[in-house]
Short mmCIF file of C-alpha atoms in Angstrom, two decimals:
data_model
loop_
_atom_site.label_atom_id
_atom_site.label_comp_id
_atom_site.label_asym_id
_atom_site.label_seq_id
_atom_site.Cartn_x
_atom_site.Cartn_y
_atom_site.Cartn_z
CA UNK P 205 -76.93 115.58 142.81
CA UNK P 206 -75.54 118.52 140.99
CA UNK P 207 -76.94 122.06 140.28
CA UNK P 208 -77.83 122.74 136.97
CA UNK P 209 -76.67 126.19 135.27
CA UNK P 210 -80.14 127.72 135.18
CA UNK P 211 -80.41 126.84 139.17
CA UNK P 212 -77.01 128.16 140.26
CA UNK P 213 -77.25 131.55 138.18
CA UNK P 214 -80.94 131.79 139.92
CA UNK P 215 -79.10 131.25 143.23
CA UNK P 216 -76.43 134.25 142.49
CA UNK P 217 -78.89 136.49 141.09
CA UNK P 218 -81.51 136.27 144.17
CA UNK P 219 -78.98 137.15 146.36
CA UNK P 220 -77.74 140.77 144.93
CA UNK P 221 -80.56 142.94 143.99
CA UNK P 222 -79.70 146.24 142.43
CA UNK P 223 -77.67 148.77 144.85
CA UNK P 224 -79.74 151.35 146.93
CA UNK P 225 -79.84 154.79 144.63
CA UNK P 226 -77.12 157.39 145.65
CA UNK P 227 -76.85 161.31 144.71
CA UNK P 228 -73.23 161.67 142.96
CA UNK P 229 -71.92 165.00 141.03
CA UNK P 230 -72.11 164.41 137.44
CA UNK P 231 -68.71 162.84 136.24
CA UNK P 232 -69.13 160.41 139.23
CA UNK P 233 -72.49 158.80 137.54
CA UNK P 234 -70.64 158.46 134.17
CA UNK P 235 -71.17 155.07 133.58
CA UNK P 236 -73.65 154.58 135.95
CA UNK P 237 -77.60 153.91 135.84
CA UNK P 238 -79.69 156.70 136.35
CA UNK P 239 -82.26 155.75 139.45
CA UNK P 240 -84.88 158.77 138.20
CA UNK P 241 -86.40 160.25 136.14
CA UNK P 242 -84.75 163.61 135.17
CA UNK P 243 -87.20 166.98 134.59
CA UNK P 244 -85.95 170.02 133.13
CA UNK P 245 -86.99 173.17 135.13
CA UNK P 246 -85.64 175.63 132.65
CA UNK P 247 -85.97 176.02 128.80
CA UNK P 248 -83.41 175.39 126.85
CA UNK P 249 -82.21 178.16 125.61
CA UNK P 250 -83.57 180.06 128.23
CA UNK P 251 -84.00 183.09 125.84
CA UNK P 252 -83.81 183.64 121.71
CA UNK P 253 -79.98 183.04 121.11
CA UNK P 254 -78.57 184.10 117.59
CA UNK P 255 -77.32 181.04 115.84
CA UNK P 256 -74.24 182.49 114.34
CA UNK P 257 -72.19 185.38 114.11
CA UNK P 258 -73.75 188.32 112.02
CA UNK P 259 -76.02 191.33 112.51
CA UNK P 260 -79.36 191.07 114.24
CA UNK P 261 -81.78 192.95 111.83
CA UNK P 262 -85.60 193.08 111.76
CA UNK P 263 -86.58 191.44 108.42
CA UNK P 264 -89.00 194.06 107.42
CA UNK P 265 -86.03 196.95 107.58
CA UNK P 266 -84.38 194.41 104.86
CA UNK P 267 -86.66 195.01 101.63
CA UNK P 268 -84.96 195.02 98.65
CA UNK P 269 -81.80 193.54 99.91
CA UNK P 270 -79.39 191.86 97.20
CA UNK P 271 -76.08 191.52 95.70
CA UNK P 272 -76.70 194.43 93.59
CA UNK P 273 -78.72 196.26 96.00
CA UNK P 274 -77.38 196.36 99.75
CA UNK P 275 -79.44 197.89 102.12
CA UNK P 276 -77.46 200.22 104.42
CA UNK P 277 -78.52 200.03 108.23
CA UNK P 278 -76.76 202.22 111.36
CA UNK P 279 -75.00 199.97 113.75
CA UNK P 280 -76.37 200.97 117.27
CA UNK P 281 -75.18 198.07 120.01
CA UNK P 282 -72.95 195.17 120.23
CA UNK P 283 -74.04 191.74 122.28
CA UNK P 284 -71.75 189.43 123.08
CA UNK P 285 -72.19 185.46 124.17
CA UNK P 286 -73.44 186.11 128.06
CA UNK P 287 -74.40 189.81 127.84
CA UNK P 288 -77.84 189.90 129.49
CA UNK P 289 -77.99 193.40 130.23
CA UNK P 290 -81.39 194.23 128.28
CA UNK P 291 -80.84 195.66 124.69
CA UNK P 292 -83.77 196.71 121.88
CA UNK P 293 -83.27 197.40 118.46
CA UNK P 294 -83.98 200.78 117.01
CA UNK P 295 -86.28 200.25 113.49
CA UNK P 296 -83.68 200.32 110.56
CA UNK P 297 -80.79 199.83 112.83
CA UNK P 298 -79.10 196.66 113.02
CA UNK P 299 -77.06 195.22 116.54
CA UNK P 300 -73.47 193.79 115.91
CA UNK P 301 -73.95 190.15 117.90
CA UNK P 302 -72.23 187.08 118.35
CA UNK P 303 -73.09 183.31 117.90
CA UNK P 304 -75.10 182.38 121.28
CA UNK P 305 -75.83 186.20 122.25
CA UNK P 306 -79.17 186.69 123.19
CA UNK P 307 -81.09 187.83 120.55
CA UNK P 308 -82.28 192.01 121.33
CA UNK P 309 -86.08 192.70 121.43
CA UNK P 310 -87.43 194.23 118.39
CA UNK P 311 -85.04 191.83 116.58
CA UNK P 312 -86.45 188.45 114.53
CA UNK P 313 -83.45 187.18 112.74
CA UNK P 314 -79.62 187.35 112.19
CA UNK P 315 -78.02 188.43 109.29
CA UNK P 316 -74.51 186.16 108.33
CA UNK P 317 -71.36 188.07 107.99
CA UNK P 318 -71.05 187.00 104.77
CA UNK P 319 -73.94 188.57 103.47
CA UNK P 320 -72.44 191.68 104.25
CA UNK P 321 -69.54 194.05 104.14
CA UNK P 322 -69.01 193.52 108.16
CA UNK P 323 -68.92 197.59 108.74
CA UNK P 324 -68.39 198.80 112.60
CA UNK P 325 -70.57 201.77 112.31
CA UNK P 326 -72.68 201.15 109.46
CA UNK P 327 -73.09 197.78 107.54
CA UNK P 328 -74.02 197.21 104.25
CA UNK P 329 -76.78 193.89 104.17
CA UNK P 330 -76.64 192.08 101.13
CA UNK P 331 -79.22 189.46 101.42
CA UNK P 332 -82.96 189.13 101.91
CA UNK P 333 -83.44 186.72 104.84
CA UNK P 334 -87.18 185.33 107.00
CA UNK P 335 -88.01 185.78 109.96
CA UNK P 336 -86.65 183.28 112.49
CA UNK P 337 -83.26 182.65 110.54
CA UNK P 338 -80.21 181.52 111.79
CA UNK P 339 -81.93 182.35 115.59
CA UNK P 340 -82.04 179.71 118.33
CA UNK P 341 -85.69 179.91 119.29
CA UNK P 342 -86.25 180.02 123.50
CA UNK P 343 -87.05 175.90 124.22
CA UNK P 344 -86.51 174.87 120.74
CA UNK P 345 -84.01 172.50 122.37
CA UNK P 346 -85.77 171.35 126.12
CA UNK P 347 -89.10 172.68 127.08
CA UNK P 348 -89.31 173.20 130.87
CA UNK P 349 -91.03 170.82 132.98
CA UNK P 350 -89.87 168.17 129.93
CA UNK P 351 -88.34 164.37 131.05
CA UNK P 352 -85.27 164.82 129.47
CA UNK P 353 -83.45 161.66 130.55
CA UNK P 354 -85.61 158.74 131.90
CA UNK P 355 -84.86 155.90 134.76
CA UNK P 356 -82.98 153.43 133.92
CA UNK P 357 -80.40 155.21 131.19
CA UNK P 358 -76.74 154.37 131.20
CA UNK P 359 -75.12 157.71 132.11
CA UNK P 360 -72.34 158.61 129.09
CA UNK P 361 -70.55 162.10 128.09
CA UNK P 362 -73.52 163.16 126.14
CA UNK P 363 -75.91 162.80 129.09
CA UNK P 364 -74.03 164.63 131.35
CA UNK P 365 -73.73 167.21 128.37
CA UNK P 366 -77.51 167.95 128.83
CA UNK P 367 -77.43 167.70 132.56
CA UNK P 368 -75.40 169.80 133.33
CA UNK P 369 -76.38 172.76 129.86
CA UNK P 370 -79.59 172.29 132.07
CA UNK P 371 -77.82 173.41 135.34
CA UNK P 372 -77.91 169.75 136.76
CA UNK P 373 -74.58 169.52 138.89
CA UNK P 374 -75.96 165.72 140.81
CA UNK P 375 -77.64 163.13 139.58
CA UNK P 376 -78.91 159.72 141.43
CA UNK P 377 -77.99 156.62 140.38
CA UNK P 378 -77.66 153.15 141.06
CA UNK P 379 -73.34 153.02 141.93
CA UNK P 380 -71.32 150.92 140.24
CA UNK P 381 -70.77 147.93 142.29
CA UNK P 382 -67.10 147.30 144.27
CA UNK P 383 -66.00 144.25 143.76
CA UNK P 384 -62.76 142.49 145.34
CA UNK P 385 -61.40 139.92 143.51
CA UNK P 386 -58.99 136.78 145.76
CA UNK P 387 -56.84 134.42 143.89
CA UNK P 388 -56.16 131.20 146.45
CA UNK P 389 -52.80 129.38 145.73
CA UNK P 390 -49.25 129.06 147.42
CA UNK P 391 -48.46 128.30 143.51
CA UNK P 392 -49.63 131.41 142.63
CA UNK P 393 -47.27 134.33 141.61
CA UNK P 394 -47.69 137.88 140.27
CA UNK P 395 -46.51 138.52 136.29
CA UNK P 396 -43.57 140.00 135.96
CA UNK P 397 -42.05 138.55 139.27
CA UNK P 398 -39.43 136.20 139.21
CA UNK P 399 -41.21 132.24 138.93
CA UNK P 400 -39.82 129.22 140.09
CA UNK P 401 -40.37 125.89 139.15
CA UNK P 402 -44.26 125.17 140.03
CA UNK P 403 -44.99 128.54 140.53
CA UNK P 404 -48.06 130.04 138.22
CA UNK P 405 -48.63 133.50 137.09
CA UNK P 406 -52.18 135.12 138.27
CA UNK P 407 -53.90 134.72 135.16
CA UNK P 408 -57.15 134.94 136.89
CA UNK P 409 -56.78 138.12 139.37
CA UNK P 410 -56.02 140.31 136.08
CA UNK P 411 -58.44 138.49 133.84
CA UNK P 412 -61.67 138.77 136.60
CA UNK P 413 -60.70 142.53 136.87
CA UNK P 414 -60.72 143.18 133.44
CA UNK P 415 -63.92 141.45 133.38
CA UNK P 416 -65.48 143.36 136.37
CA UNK P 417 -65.04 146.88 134.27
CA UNK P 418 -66.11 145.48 131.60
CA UNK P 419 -69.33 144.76 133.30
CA UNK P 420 -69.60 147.59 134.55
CA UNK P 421 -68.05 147.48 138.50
CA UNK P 422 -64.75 148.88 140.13
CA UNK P 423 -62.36 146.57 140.70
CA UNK P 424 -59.72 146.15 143.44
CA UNK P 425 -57.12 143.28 143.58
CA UNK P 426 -55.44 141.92 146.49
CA UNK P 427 -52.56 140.18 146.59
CA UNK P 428 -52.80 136.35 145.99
CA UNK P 429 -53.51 134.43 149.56
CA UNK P 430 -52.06 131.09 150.22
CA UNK P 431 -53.80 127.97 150.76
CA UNK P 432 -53.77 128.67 154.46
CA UNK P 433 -56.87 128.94 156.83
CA UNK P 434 -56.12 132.00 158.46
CA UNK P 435 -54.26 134.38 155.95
CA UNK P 436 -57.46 133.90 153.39
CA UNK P 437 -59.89 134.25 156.67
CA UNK P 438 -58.21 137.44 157.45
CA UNK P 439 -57.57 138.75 153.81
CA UNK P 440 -61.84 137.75 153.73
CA UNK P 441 -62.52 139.45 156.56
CA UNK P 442 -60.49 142.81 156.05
CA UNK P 443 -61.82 142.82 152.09
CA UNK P 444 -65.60 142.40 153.53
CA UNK P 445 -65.28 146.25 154.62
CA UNK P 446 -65.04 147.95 150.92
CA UNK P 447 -66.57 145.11 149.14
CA UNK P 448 -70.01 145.16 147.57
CA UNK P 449 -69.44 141.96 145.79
CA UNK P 450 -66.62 139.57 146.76
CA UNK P 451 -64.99 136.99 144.09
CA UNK P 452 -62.53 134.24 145.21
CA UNK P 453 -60.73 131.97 142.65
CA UNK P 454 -59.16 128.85 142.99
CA UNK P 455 -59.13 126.84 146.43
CA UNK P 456 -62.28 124.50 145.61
CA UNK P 457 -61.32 121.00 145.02
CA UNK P 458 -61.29 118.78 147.27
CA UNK P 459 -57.08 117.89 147.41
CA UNK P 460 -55.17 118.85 150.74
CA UNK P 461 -54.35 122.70 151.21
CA UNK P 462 -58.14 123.71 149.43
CA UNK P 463 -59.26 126.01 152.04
CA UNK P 464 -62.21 127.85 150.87
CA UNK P 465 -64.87 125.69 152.53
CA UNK P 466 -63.29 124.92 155.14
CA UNK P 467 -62.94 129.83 156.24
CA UNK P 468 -66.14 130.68 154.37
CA UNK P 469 -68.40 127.97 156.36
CA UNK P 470 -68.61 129.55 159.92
CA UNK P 471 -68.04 133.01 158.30
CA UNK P 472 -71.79 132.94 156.68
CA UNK P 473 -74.30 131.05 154.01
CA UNK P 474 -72.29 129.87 151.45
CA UNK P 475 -73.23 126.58 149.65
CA UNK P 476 -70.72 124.97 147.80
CA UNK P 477 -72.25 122.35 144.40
CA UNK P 478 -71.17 120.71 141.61
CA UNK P 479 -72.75 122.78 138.67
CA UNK P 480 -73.44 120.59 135.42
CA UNK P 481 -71.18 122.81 133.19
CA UNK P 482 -68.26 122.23 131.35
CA UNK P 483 -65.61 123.72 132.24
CA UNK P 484 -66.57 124.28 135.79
CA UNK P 485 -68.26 122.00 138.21
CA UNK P 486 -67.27 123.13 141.55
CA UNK P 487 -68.81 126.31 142.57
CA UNK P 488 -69.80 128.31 145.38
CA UNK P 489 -72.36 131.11 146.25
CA UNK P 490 -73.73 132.77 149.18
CA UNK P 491 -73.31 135.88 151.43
CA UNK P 492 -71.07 136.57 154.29
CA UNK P 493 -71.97 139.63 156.81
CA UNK P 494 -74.62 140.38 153.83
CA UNK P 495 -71.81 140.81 151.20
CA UNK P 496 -72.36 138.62 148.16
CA UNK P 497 -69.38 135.95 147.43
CA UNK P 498 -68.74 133.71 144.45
CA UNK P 499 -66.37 131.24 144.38
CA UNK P 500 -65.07 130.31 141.32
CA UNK P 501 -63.01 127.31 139.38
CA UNK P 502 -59.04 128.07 139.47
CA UNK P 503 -58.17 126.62 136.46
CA UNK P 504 -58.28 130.34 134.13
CA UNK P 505 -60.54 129.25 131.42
CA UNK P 506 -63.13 127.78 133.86
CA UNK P 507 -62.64 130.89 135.65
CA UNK P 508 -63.57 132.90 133.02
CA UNK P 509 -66.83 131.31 131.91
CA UNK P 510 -68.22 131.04 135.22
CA UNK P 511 -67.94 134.98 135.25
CA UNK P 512 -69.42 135.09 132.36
CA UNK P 513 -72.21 133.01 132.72
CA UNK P 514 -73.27 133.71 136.93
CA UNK P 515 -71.27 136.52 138.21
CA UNK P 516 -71.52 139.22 135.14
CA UNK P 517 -74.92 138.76 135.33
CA UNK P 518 -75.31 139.74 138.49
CA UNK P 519 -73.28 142.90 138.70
CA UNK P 520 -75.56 144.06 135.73
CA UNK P 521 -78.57 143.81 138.39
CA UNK P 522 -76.59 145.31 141.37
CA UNK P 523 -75.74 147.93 139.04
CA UNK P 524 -79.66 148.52 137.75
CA UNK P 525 -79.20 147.48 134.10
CA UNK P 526 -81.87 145.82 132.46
CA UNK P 527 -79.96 143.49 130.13
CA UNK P 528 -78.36 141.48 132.83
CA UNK P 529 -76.90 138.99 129.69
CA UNK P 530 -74.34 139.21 126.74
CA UNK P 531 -76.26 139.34 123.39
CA UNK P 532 -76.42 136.34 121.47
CA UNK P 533 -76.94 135.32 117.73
CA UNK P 534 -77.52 131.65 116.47
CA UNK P 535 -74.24 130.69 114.12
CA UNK P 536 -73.19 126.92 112.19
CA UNK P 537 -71.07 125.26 113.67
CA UNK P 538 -68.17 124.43 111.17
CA UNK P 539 -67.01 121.22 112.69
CA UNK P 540 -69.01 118.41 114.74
CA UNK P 541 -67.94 116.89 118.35
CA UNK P 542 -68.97 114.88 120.97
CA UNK P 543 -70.67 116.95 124.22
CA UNK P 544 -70.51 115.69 128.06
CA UNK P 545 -73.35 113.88 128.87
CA UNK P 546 -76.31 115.99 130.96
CA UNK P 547 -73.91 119.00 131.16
CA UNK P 548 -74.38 122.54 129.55
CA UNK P 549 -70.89 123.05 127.31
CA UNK P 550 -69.38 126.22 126.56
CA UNK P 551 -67.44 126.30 123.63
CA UNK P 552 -64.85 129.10 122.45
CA UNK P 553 -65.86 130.10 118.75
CA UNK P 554 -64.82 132.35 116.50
CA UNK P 555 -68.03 134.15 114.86
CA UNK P 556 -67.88 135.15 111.20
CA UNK P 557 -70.45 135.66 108.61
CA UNK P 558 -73.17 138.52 108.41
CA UNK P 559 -76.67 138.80 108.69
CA UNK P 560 -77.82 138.60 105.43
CA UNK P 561 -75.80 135.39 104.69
CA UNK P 562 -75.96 133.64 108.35
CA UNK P 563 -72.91 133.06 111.09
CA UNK P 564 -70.67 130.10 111.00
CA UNK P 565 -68.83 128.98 114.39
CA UNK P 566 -65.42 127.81 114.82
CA UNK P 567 -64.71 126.47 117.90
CA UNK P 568 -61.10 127.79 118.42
CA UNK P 569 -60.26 125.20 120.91
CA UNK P 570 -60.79 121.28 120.94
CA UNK P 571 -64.06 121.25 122.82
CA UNK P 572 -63.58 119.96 126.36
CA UNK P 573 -60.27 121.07 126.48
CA UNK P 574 -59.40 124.28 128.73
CA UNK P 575 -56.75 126.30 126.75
CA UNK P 576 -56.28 130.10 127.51
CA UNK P 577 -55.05 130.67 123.80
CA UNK P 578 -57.94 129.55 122.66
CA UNK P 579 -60.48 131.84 124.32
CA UNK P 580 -57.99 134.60 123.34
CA UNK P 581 -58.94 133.93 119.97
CA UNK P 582 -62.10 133.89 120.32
CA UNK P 583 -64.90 136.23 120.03
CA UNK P 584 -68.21 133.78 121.33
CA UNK P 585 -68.89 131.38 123.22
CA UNK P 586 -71.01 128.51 121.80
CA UNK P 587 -73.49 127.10 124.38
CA UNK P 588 -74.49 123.41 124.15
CA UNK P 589 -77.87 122.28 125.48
CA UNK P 590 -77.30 119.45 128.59
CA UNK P 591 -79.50 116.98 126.21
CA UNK P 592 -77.15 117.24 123.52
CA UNK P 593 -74.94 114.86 123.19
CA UNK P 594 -73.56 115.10 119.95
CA UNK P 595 -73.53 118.13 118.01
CA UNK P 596 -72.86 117.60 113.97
CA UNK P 597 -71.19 120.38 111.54
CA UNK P 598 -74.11 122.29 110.26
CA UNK P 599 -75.97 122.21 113.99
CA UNK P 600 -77.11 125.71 114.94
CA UNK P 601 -76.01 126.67 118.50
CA UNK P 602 -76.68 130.27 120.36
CA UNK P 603 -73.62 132.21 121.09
CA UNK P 604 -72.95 134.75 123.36
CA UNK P 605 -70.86 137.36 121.67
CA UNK P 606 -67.61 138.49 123.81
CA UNK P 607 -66.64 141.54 121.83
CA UNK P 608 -70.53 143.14 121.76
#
């Protein structure tokens, strides 16, 4: 009896939870899943900053101030961006100060350069201004004892940005998961090498790495393992040490030289089904010395949407994101065909449309038919429901958008 796609992708997913939380410096948890909550302990500023370049005045020593009228005020200090040693300002003086300085007590706004005649000694003010302007009030930015980045948020450049203004050098997250990635075949050869007749380039090792960033995890490649039962138990059992999650390809039909069940089944708990997908079928799941393993199709495009559909999904949850699954949007289909019977088809489409005026699908392949051009070209993949038999142009299918 086969598996169907909701059971297998329950199987994958209850064996990888999300990946204990670990303290890493800051451009370490770039990308990464913050596993706390994070509190600022200072303000931000921690003191009155002036918000440009200029003079800081007190507003009252200002009256009267114009174009036609400057006020003329002694220049007594000058603070520079850093200077904390403690400076006041002398009523109808005004401090020379630059943009970030901290603003001098006795002081309650900044004059621009422009509104004056930018004197060394004495400076001529030209303009009226209010209290507070152009100054960075203390904590107008972060308050202390503020959440300033909360559980669960996907660390970028403009998180660490606050982190770290807030003196953050650490953070803890949930680590991007290491994944190894095997591709099974004596046929198999890497591009660029020389390729004889029979020989096939390793589509999938390159493809399933790509697709691990993507996701989210590190990759690592090793180099393709033949369809012999002790170079892939030894290239298994070497990989186990750095892997979080391990990914085989190819090696699962039952033909001679198809070794994958034959190393993985003393090595640990991995079941082997039929899955009712198209492409696909033949999958496998389970753990070995605790480490996850997923077996997938060898054939590229079968390859690809098992990935998709089981494995991405899971290295979302290891990883601690909450949306474990591609978005998706319900499109037309432009053209009708003819869907395996009790199976769940996936279909490459190409998505166009808006959505104002709705999305039509083009499948960008025959459906049924695994080419690797045609999920190139593609930008979705249209899922068919296993009761469906035949869908008709005009149907309206889900699909899971590649390029989101």
């Amino acid at each position: 009896m086969m598996r169907t796609v909701a059971e297998h992708l329950a199987a994958c997913l209850d064996i990888a939870q999300a990946a204990a939380p670990l303290d890493v410096v800051l451009l370490d948890a770039v990308g990464c899943v913050l596993a706390e909550d994070v509190v600022a302990d200072l303000d931000l500023p921690a003191v009155d900053l002036a918000g440009i370049d200029g003079y800081a005045v007190a507003v009252a020593d200002l009256a009267g101030a114009s174009v036609t009228s400057a006020v003329t005020l002694e220049v007594m200090d000058a603070v520079r961006a850093g200077d904390m040693r403690p400076t006041r300002l002398v009523p109808g003086t005004a401090i020379l100060i630059d943009s970030g300085a901290p603003l001098p007590l006795g002081a309650d706004a900044v004059v621009a350069w422009q509104d004056t005649d930018r004197g060394t000694s004495r400076v001529q003010v030209r303009a009226q201004v209010e209290a507070g302007a152009n100054v960075r009030q203390r904590a107008d930015d972060v308050r202390a004892g503020e959440t300033v980045l909360t559980e669960g948020t996907r660390i970028s450049a403009r998180h660490v940005a606050l982190a770290a203004g807030l003196g953050r050098h650490r953070l803890k997250v949930h680590p991007a998961p290491r994944v190894v990635i095997v591709s099974i075949g004596d046929e198999i050869v890497e591009p660029g090498a020389a390729r004889e007749p029979g020989d096939v380039f390793d589509a999938n090792g390159h493809a399933l790495a790509s697709a691990v960033a993507d996701a989210g995890g590190q990759a690592f490649r090793v180099a393709a393992v033949p369809d012999e039962l002790r170079a892939l138990s030894e290239t298994i059992e070497d990989q186990l040490v750095r892997a979080d999650v391990l990914i085989t390809t190819g090696g699962l039909s039952v033909g001679q030289g198809d070794t994958v069940k034959e190393v993985l089944a003393p090595l640990g708990s991995v079941r082997f089904d039929a899955v009712a997908m198209s492409p696909g079928r033949q999958l496998g799941v389970g753990t070995v010395d605790g480490t996850p393993i997923f077996c997938l199709p060898g054939d590229p495009v079968s390859a690809q949407i098992a990935f998709e559909t089981f494995v991405r999904p899971v290295l979302r949850q290891i990883a601690g994101r909450s949306s474990l699954h591609r978005s998706s949007l319900p499109a037309k289909v432009a053209t009708g065909w003819h869907s395996p019977a009790h199976q769940r088809q996936f279909v490459p489409v190409h998505l166009s449309g808006s959505p104002s005026k709705g999305y039509v699908a083009e499948p960008t392949v025959q459906p049924g038919r695994a080419q690797l051009s045609g999920l190139a070209r593609a930008n979705a993949i249209a899922v068919v429901p296993e009761e469906t038999r035949t869908v008709v142009a005009g149907d309206l299918l889900h699909c899971l958008l590649l390029d989101a």
